[in-house]
Short mmCIF file of C-alpha atoms in Angstrom, two decimals:
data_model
loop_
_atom_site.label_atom_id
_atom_site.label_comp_id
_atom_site.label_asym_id
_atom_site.label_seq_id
_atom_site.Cartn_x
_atom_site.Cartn_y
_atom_site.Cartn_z
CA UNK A 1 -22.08 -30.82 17.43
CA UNK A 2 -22.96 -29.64 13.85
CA UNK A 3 -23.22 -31.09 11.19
CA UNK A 4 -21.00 -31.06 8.27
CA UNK A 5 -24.02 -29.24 6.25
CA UNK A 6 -25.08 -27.23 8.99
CA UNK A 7 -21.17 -25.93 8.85
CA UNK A 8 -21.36 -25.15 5.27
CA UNK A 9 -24.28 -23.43 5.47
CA UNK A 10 -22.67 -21.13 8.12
CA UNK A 11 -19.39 -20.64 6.07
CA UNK A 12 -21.66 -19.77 3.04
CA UNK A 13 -23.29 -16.86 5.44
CA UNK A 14 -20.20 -15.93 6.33
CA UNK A 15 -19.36 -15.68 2.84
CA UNK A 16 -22.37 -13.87 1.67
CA UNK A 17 -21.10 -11.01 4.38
CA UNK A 18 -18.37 -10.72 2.70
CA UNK A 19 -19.48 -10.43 -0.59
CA UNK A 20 -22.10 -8.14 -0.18
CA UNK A 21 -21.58 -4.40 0.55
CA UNK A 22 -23.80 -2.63 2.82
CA UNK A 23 -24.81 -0.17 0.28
CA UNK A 24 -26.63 -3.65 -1.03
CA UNK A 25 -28.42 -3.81 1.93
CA UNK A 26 -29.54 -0.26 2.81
CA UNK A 27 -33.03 1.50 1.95
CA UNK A 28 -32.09 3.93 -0.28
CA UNK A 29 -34.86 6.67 0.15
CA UNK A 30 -34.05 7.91 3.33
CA UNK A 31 -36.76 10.40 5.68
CA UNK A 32 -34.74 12.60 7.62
CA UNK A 33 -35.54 15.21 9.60
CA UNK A 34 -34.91 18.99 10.31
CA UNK A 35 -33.12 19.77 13.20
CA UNK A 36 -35.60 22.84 14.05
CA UNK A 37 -38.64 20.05 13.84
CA UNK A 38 -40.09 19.62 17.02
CA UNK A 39 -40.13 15.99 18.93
CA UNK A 40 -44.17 16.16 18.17
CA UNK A 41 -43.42 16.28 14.34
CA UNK A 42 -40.79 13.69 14.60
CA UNK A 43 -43.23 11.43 16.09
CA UNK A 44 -45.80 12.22 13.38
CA UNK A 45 -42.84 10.54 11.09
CA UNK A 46 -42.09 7.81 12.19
CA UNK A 47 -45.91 7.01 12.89
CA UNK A 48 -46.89 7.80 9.47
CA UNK A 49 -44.04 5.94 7.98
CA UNK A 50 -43.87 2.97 10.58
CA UNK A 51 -40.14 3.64 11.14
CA UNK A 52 -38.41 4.04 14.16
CA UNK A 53 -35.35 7.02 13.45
CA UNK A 54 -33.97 9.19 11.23
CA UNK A 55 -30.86 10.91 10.37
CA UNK A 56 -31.18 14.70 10.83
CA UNK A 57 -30.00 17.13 8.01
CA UNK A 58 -29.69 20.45 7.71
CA UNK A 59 -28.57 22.49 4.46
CA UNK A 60 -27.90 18.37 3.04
CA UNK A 61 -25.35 17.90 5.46
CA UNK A 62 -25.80 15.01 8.09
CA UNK A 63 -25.75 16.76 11.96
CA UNK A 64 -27.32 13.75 13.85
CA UNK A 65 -29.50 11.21 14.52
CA UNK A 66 -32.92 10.80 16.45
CA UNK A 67 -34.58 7.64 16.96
CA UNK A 68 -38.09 6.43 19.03
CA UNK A 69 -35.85 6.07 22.17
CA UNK A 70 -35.19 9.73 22.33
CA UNK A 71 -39.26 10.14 21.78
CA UNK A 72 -39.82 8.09 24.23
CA UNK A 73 -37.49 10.66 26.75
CA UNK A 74 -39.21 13.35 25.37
CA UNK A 75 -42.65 12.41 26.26
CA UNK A 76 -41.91 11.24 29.48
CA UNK A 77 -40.49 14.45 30.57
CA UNK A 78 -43.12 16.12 28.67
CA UNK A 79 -40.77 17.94 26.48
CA UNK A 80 -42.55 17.34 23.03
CA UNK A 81 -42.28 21.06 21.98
CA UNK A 82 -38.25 20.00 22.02
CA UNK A 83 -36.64 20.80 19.38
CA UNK A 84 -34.90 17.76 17.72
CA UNK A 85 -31.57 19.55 17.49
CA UNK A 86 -31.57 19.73 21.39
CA UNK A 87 -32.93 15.79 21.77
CA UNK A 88 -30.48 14.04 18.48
CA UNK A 89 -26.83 12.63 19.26
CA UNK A 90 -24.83 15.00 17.44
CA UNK A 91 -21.70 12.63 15.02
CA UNK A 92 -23.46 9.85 14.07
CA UNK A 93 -21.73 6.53 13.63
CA UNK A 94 -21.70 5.48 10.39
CA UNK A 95 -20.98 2.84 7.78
CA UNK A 96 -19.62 3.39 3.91
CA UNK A 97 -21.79 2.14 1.54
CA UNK A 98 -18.73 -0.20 -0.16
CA UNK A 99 -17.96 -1.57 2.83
CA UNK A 100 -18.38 -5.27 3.20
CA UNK A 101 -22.15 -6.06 5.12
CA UNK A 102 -19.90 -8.03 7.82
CA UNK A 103 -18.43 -4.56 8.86
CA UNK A 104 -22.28 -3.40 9.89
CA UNK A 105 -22.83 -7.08 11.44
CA UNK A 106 -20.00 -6.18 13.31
CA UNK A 107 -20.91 -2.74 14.63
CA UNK A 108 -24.40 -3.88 15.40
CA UNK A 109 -23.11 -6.53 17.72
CA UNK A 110 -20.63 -4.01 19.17
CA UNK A 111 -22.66 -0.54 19.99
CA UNK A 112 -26.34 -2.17 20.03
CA UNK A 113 -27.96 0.46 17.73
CA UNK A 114 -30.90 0.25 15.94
CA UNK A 115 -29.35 1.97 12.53
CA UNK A 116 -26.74 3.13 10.98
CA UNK A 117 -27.30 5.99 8.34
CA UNK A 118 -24.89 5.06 5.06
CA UNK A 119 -22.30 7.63 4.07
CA UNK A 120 -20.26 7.34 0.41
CA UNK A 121 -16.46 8.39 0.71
CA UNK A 122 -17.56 12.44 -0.10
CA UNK A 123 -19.70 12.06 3.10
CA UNK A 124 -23.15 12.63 1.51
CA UNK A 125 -25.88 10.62 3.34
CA UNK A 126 -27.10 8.14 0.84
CA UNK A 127 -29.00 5.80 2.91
CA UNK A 128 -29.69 3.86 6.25
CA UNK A 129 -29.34 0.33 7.81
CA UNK A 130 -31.16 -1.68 10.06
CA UNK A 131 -30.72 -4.77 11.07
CA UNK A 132 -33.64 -6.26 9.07
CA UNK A 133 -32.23 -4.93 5.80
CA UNK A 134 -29.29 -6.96 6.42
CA UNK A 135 -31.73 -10.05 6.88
CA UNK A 136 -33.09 -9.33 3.82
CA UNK A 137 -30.36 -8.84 1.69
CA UNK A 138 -28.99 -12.18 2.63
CA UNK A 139 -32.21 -13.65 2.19
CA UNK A 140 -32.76 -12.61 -1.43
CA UNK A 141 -29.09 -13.15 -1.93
CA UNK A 142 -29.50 -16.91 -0.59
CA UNK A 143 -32.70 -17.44 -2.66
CA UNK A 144 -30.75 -16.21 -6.04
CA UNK A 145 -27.91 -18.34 -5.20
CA UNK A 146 -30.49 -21.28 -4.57
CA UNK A 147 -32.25 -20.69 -7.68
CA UNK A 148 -28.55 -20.98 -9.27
CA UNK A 149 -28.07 -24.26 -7.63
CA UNK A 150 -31.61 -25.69 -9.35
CA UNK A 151 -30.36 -24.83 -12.48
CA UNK A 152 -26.83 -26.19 -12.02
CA UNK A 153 -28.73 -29.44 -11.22
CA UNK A 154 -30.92 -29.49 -13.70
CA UNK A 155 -30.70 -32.49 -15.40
CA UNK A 156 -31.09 -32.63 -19.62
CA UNK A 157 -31.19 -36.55 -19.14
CA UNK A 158 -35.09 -36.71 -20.27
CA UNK A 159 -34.35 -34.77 -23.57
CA UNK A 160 -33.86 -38.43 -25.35
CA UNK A 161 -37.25 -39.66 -23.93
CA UNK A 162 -38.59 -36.13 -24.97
CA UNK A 163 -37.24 -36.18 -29.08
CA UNK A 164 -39.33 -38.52 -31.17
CA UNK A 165 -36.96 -39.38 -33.55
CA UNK A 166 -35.84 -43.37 -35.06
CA UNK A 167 -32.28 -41.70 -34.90
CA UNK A 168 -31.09 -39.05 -32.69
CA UNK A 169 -27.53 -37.25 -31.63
CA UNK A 170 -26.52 -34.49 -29.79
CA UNK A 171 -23.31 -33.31 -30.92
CA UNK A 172 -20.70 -31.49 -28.96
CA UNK A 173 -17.77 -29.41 -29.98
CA UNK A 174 -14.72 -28.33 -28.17
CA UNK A 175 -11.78 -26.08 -29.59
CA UNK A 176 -8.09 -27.24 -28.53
CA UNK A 177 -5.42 -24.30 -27.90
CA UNK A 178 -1.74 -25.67 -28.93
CA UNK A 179 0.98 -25.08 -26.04
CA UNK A 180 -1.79 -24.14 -23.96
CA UNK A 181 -0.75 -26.17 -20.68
CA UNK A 182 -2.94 -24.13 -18.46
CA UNK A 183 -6.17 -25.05 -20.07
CA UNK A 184 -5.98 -28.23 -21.32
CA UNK A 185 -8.74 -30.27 -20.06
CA UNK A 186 -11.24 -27.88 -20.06
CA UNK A 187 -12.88 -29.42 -23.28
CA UNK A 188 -12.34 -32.58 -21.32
CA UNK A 189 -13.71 -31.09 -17.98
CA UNK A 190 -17.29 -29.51 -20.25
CA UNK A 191 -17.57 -32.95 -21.70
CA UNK A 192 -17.14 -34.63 -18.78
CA UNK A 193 -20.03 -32.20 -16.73
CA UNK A 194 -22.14 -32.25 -19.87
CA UNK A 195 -22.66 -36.11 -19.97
CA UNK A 196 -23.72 -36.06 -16.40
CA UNK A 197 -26.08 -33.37 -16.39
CA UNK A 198 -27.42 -36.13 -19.75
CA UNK A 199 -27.42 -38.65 -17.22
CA UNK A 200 -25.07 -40.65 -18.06
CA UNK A 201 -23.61 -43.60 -15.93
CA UNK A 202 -20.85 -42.20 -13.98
CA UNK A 203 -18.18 -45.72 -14.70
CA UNK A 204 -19.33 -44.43 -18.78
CA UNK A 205 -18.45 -41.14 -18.03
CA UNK A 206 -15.10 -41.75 -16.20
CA UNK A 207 -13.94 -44.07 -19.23
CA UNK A 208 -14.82 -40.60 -21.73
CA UNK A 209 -13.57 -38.04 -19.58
CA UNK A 210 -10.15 -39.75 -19.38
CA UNK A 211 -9.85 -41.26 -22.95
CA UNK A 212 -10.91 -37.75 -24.21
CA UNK A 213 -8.52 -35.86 -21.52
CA UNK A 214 -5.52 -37.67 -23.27
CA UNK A 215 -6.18 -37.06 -26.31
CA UNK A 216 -7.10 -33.28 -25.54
CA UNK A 217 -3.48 -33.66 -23.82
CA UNK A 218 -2.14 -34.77 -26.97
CA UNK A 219 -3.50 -31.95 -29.12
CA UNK A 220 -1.83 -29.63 -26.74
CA UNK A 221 1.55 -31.12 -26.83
CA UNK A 222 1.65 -32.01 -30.38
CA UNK A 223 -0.37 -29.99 -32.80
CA UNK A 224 0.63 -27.11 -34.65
CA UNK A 225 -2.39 -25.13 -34.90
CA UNK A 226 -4.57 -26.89 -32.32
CA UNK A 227 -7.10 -28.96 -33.16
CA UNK A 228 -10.93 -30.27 -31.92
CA UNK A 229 -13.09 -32.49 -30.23
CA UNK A 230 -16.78 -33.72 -31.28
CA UNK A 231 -18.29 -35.68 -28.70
CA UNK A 232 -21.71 -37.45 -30.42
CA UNK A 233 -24.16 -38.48 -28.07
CA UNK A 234 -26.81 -41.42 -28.92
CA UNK A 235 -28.76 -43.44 -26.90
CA UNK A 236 -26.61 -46.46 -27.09
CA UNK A 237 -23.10 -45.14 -27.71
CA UNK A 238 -20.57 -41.88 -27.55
CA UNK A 239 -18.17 -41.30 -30.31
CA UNK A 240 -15.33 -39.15 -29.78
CA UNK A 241 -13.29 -37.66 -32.45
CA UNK A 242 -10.06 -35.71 -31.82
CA UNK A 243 -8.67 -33.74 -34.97
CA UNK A 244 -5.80 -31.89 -35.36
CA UNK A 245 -3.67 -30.18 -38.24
CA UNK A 246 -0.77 -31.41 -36.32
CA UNK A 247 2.46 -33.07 -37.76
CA UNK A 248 1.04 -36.68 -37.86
CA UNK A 249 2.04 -40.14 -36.52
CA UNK A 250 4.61 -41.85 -38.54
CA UNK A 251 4.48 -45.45 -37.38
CA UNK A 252 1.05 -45.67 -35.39
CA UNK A 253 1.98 -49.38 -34.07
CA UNK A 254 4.86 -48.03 -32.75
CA UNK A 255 2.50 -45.18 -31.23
CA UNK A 256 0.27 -47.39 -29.15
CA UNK A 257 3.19 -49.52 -27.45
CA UNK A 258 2.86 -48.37 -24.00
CA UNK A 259 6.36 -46.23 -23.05
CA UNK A 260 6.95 -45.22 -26.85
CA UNK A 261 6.61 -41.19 -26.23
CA UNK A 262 8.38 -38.25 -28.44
CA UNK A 263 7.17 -36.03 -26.27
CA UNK A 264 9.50 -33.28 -25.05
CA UNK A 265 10.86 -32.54 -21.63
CA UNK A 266 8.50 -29.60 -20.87
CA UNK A 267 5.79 -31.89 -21.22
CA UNK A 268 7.66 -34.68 -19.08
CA UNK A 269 7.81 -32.08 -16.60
CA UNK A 270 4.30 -31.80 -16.78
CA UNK A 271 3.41 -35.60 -15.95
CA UNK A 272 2.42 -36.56 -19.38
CA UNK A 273 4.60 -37.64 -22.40
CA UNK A 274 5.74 -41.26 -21.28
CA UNK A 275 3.84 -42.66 -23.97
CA UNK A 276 0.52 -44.37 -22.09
CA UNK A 277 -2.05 -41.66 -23.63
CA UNK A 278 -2.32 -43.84 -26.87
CA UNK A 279 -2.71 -47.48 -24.78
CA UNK A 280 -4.98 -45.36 -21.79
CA UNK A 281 -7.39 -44.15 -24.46
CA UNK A 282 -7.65 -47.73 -26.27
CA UNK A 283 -8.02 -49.22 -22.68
CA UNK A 284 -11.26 -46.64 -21.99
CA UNK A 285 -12.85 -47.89 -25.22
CA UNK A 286 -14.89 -49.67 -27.19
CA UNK A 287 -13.64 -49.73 -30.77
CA UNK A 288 -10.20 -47.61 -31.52
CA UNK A 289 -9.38 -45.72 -34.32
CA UNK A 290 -6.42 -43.90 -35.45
CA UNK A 291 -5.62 -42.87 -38.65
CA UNK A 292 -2.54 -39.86 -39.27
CA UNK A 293 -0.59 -38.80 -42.05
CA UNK A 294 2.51 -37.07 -41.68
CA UNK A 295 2.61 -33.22 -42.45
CA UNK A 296 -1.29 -33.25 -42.22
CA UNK A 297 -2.58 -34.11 -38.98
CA UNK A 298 -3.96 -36.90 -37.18
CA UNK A 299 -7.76 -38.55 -36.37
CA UNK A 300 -8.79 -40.08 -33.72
CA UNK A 301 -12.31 -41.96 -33.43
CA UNK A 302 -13.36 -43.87 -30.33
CA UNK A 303 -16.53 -45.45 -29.34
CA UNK A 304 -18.10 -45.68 -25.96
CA UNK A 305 -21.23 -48.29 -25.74
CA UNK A 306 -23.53 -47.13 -23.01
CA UNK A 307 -24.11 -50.32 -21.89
CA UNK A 308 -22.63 -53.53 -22.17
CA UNK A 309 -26.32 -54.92 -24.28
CA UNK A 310 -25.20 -51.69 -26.54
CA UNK A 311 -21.65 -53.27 -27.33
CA UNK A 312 -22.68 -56.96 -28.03
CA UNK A 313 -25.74 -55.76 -30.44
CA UNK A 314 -23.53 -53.50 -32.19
CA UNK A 315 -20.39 -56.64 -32.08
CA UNK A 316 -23.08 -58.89 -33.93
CA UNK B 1 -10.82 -44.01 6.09
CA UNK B 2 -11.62 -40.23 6.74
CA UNK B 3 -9.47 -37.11 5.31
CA UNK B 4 -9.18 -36.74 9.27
CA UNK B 5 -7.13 -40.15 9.82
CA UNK B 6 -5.04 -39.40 6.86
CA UNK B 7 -4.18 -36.18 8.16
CA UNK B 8 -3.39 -37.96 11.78
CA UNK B 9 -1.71 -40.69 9.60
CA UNK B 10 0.59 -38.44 7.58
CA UNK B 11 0.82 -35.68 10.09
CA UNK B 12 -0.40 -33.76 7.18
CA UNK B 13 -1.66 -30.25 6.45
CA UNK B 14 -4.85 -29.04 4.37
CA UNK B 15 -4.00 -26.52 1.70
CA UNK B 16 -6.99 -25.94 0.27
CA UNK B 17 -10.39 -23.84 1.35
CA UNK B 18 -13.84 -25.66 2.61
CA UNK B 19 -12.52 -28.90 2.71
CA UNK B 20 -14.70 -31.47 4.42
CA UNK B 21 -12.98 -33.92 6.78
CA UNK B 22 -15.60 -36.13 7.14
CA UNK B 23 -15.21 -37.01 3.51
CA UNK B 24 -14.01 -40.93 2.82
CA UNK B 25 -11.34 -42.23 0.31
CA UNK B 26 -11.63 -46.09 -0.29
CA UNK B 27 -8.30 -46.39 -1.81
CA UNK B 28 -4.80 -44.75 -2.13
CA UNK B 29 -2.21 -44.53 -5.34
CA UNK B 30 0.97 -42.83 -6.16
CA UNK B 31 2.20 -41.29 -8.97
CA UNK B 32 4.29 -38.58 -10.65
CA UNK B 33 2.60 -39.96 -14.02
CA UNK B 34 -0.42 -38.54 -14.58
CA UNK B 35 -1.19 -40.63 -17.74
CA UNK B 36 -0.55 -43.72 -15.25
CA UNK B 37 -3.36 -41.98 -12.50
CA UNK B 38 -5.49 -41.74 -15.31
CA UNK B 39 -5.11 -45.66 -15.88
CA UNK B 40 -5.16 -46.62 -12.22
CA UNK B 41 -6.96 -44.57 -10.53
CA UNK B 42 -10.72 -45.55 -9.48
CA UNK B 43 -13.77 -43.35 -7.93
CA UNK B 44 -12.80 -42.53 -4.08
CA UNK B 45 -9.15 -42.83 -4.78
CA UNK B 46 -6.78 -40.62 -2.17
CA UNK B 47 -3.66 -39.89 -4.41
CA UNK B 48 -0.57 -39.30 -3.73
CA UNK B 49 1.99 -37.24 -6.02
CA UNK B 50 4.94 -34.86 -6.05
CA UNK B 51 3.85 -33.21 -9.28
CA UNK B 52 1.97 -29.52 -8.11
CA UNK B 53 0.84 -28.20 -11.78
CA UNK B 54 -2.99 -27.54 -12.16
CA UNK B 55 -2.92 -30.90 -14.71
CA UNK B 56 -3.11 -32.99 -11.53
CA UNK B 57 -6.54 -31.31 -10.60
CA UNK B 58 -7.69 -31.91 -13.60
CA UNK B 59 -6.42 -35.81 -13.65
CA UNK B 60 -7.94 -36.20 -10.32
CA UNK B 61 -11.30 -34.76 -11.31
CA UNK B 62 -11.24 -37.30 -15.17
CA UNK B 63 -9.80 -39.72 -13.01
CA UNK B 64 -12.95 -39.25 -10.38
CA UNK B 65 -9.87 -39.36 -7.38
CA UNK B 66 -11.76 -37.90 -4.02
CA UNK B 67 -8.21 -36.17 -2.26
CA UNK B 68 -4.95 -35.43 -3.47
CA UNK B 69 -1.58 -35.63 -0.91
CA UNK B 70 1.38 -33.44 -1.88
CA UNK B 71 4.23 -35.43 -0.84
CA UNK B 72 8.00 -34.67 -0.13
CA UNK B 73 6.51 -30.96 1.38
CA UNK B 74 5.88 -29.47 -2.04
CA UNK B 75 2.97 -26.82 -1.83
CA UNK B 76 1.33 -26.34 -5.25
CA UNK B 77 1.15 -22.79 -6.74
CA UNK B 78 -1.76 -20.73 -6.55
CA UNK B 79 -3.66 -21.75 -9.80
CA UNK B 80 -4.01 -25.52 -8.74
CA UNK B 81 -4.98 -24.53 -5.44
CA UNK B 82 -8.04 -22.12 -7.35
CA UNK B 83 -8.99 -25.21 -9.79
CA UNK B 84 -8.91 -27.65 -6.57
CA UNK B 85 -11.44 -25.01 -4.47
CA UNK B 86 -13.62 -25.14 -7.83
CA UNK B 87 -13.84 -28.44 -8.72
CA UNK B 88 -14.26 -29.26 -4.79
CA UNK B 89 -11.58 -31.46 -4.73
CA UNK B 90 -9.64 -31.04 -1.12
CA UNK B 91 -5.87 -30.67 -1.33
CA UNK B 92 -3.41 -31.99 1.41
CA UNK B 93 0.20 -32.06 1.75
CA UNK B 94 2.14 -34.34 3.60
CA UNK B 95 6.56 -33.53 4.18
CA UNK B 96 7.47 -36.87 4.15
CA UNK B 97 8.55 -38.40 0.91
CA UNK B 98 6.12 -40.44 -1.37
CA UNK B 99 7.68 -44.12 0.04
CA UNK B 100 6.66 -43.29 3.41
CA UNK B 101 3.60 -41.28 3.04
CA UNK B 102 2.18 -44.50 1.34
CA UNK B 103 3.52 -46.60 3.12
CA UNK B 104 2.31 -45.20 6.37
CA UNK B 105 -1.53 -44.91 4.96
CA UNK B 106 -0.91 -48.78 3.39
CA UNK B 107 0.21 -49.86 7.08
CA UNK B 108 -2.75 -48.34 8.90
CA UNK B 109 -4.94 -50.16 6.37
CA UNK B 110 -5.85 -47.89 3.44
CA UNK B 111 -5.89 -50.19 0.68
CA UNK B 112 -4.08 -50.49 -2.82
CA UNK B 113 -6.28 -51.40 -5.78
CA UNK B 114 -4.77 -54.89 -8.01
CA UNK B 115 -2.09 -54.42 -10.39
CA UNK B 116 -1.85 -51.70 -13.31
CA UNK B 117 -3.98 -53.84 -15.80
CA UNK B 118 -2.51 -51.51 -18.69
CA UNK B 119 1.04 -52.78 -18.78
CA UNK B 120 0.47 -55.98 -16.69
CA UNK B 121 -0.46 -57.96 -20.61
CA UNK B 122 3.68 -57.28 -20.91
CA UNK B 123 4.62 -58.16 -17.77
CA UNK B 124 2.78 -61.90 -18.60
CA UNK B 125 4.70 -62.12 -21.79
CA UNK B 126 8.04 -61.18 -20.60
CA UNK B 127 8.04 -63.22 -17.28
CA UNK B 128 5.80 -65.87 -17.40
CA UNK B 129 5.16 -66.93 -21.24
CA UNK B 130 2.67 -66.40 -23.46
CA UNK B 131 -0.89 -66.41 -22.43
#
């Protein structure tokens, strides 16, 4: 049996076969050969350039292939004054340089060549394939994508022990669409990413994420013009502020009963709009505030203590 | 319990790529609220909804919820499925109707988690007096 990582690994192989084409792979400056050269000459090539075939052209036009196999033929019968028109196989198989690498995979499993020379869809010969080319290609492919994953987990969380500073704050902005169903929660979503690449404790950052997803939710439904989201990061707390121009919050008491919604049916439809964003986002935090005047727009602050010493020392 | 029970459970279906059945969920929910998920739902939670819009991805992955179930044999559209496969979040859909996928998972012993804490200060006041 494999393991569940040894089976990703696979798929992501797989994948990488896929996604790269075998013009990727190739080596570009091919040697090729005339088809009046002798065998002796075509030996001298591929011992001088430590290959082991060649595509043979005459007048730029692809007519064969030779490879060390025929050589070998040719010297045991003796025959190295051949001509390599007389020792090539005439209609070469070949591979498109935009097909997908998995096609070549394929055909090397299936004929057992050694190469394939690389055609592009007018037919002009613009390279050749081996087997180790396709090695390599996945292997610098796998190293980039590797490299990609270092970064992705690179963590910022020392960049507080780093700044010498009494007071410090990293501040975050996110711009809210209005209407925009289909991306909101992608401020929410950076935020929420952001904070753990800081570090954070992941119970801190579920309480954020979803006290900042409603009220990302909110600016969506209810704004006119949109609205935004700073997230301010010390080393004890996270304020969030949502701000829109919307059209304001008449009674806000009435606002934060859980079930009190005005929310249209679209954004029933949706799952949201049965009035528990307000009570959800006062549940997540700290300290609540929500100030909103009708025909301007509405504030929201909330506060986050990063740990539960944070909130009492701040209480006192 | 594994994605691979549940599946055996619910006599479900995956719907979305590279989805690890190995993978535990501590806990199960349902809801067609999302606001309520957000409330409820804890870290390793397998939920269970009829809604199919991308919002529930995005619920799931605030709400730190490790599977979703489709219930009642919806099939989300394309664009959840997409925002599932990126946020690695596996996607399964079950025909029967949200009262017995539950309650199938709840009898083979997947368990609930306490009440809804948001609402449950009213439900005090209204039923049992003030506290």
């Amino acid at each position: 049996m494999d393991s569940p990582t040894d089976r990703k690994e696979i798929t992501k192989l797989q994948e990488l076969t896929y996604e790269l084409k075998v013009g990727d792979a190739m080596t570009r400056n091919v040697l090729t050969v005339s088809p009046d050269a002798t065998m002796a000459d075509f030996r001298e090539i591929l011992r001088a350039n430590r290959i082991s075939g060649t595509p043979v052209v005459e007048d730029g036009k692809m007519i064969g292939i030779v490879t060390i196999e025929d050589l070998i033929k040719a010297l045991a019968a003796g025959e190295l004054q051949a001509t390599v028109r007389e020792r090539m196989h005439p209609k070469p198989v070949t591979l498109y340089a935009d097909e997908p690498l998995v096609h070549a995979v394929s055909r090397f499993s299936e004929l057992k060549y050694g190469r394939f020379p690389v055609i592009d869809r007018n037919g002009s010969l613009v390279g050749i394939i081996t087997q180790g080319d396709i090695v390599r290609a996945m292997l610098k492919r796998l190293e980039i994508s590797y490299r990609e994953e270092e970064i992705h987990r690179y963590r910022a969380s020392h960049i507080f022990e780093d700044i010498i500073a009494d007071e410090m704050a990293l501040v975050l902005g996110y711009r809210v669409k209005p209407r925009d169903f289909s991306h909101a929660g992608e401020a929410s979503s950076g935020l929420k990413r952001t904070l753990s690449r800081l570090g954070i404790h992941p119970a801190i950052i579920r309480r954020v994420a979803v006290a900042t997803y409603e009220a990302e939710i909110n600016i969506v439904v209810y704004s006119n013009d949109g609205g935004e989201i700073v997230a301010e990061v010390r080393r004890d707390r996270i304020k969030i502020e949502a701000m829109d121009r919307g059209p304001g919050i008449p009674d806000i008491e009435l606002a934060m009963q859980p079930g009190w919604s005005t929310a249209p049916d679209w954004v029933r439809e949706l799952g949201f709009g049965a009035g528990m964003g307000l009570p959800n986002i006062k549940s997540c935090a700290d300290m609540m505030k929500l100030e909103s005047t009708v025909g301007v727009g509405t504030h929201l602050t909330i506060i986050i203590y990063l740990s539960r010493n944070d909130r009492e020392r701040s209480a006192k | 319990m594994k994605l691979r029970q549940v599946l055996q459970i619910i006599e479900g279906k995956v719907i979305s790529r590279h989805v690890d059945l190995d993978s535990e969920v501590t806990s199960g929910g349902g809801a067609d609220l999302m606001s309520d998920v957000l409330a409820f739902a804890q870290d390793g939670m397998l939920l269970m909804t009829g809604l199919t819009n991308p919002q529930v991805v995005r619920t799931a992955e605030m709400a730190g919820t490790a599977a979703i179930v489709f219930v009642r044999g919806k099939i989300p559209p394309p664009e959840t499925i997409a925002l599932a496969e990126q946020k690695g979040i596996p996607l399964l859909a079950s025909k029967y109707t949200m009262f017995e996928t539950c309650g199938r998972l709840y009898q083979a012993g997947l368990p609930a988690h306490g009440l809804f804490e948001l609402t449950i200060r009213h439900w005090h006041e209204a039923f049992e007096g003030r506290e």
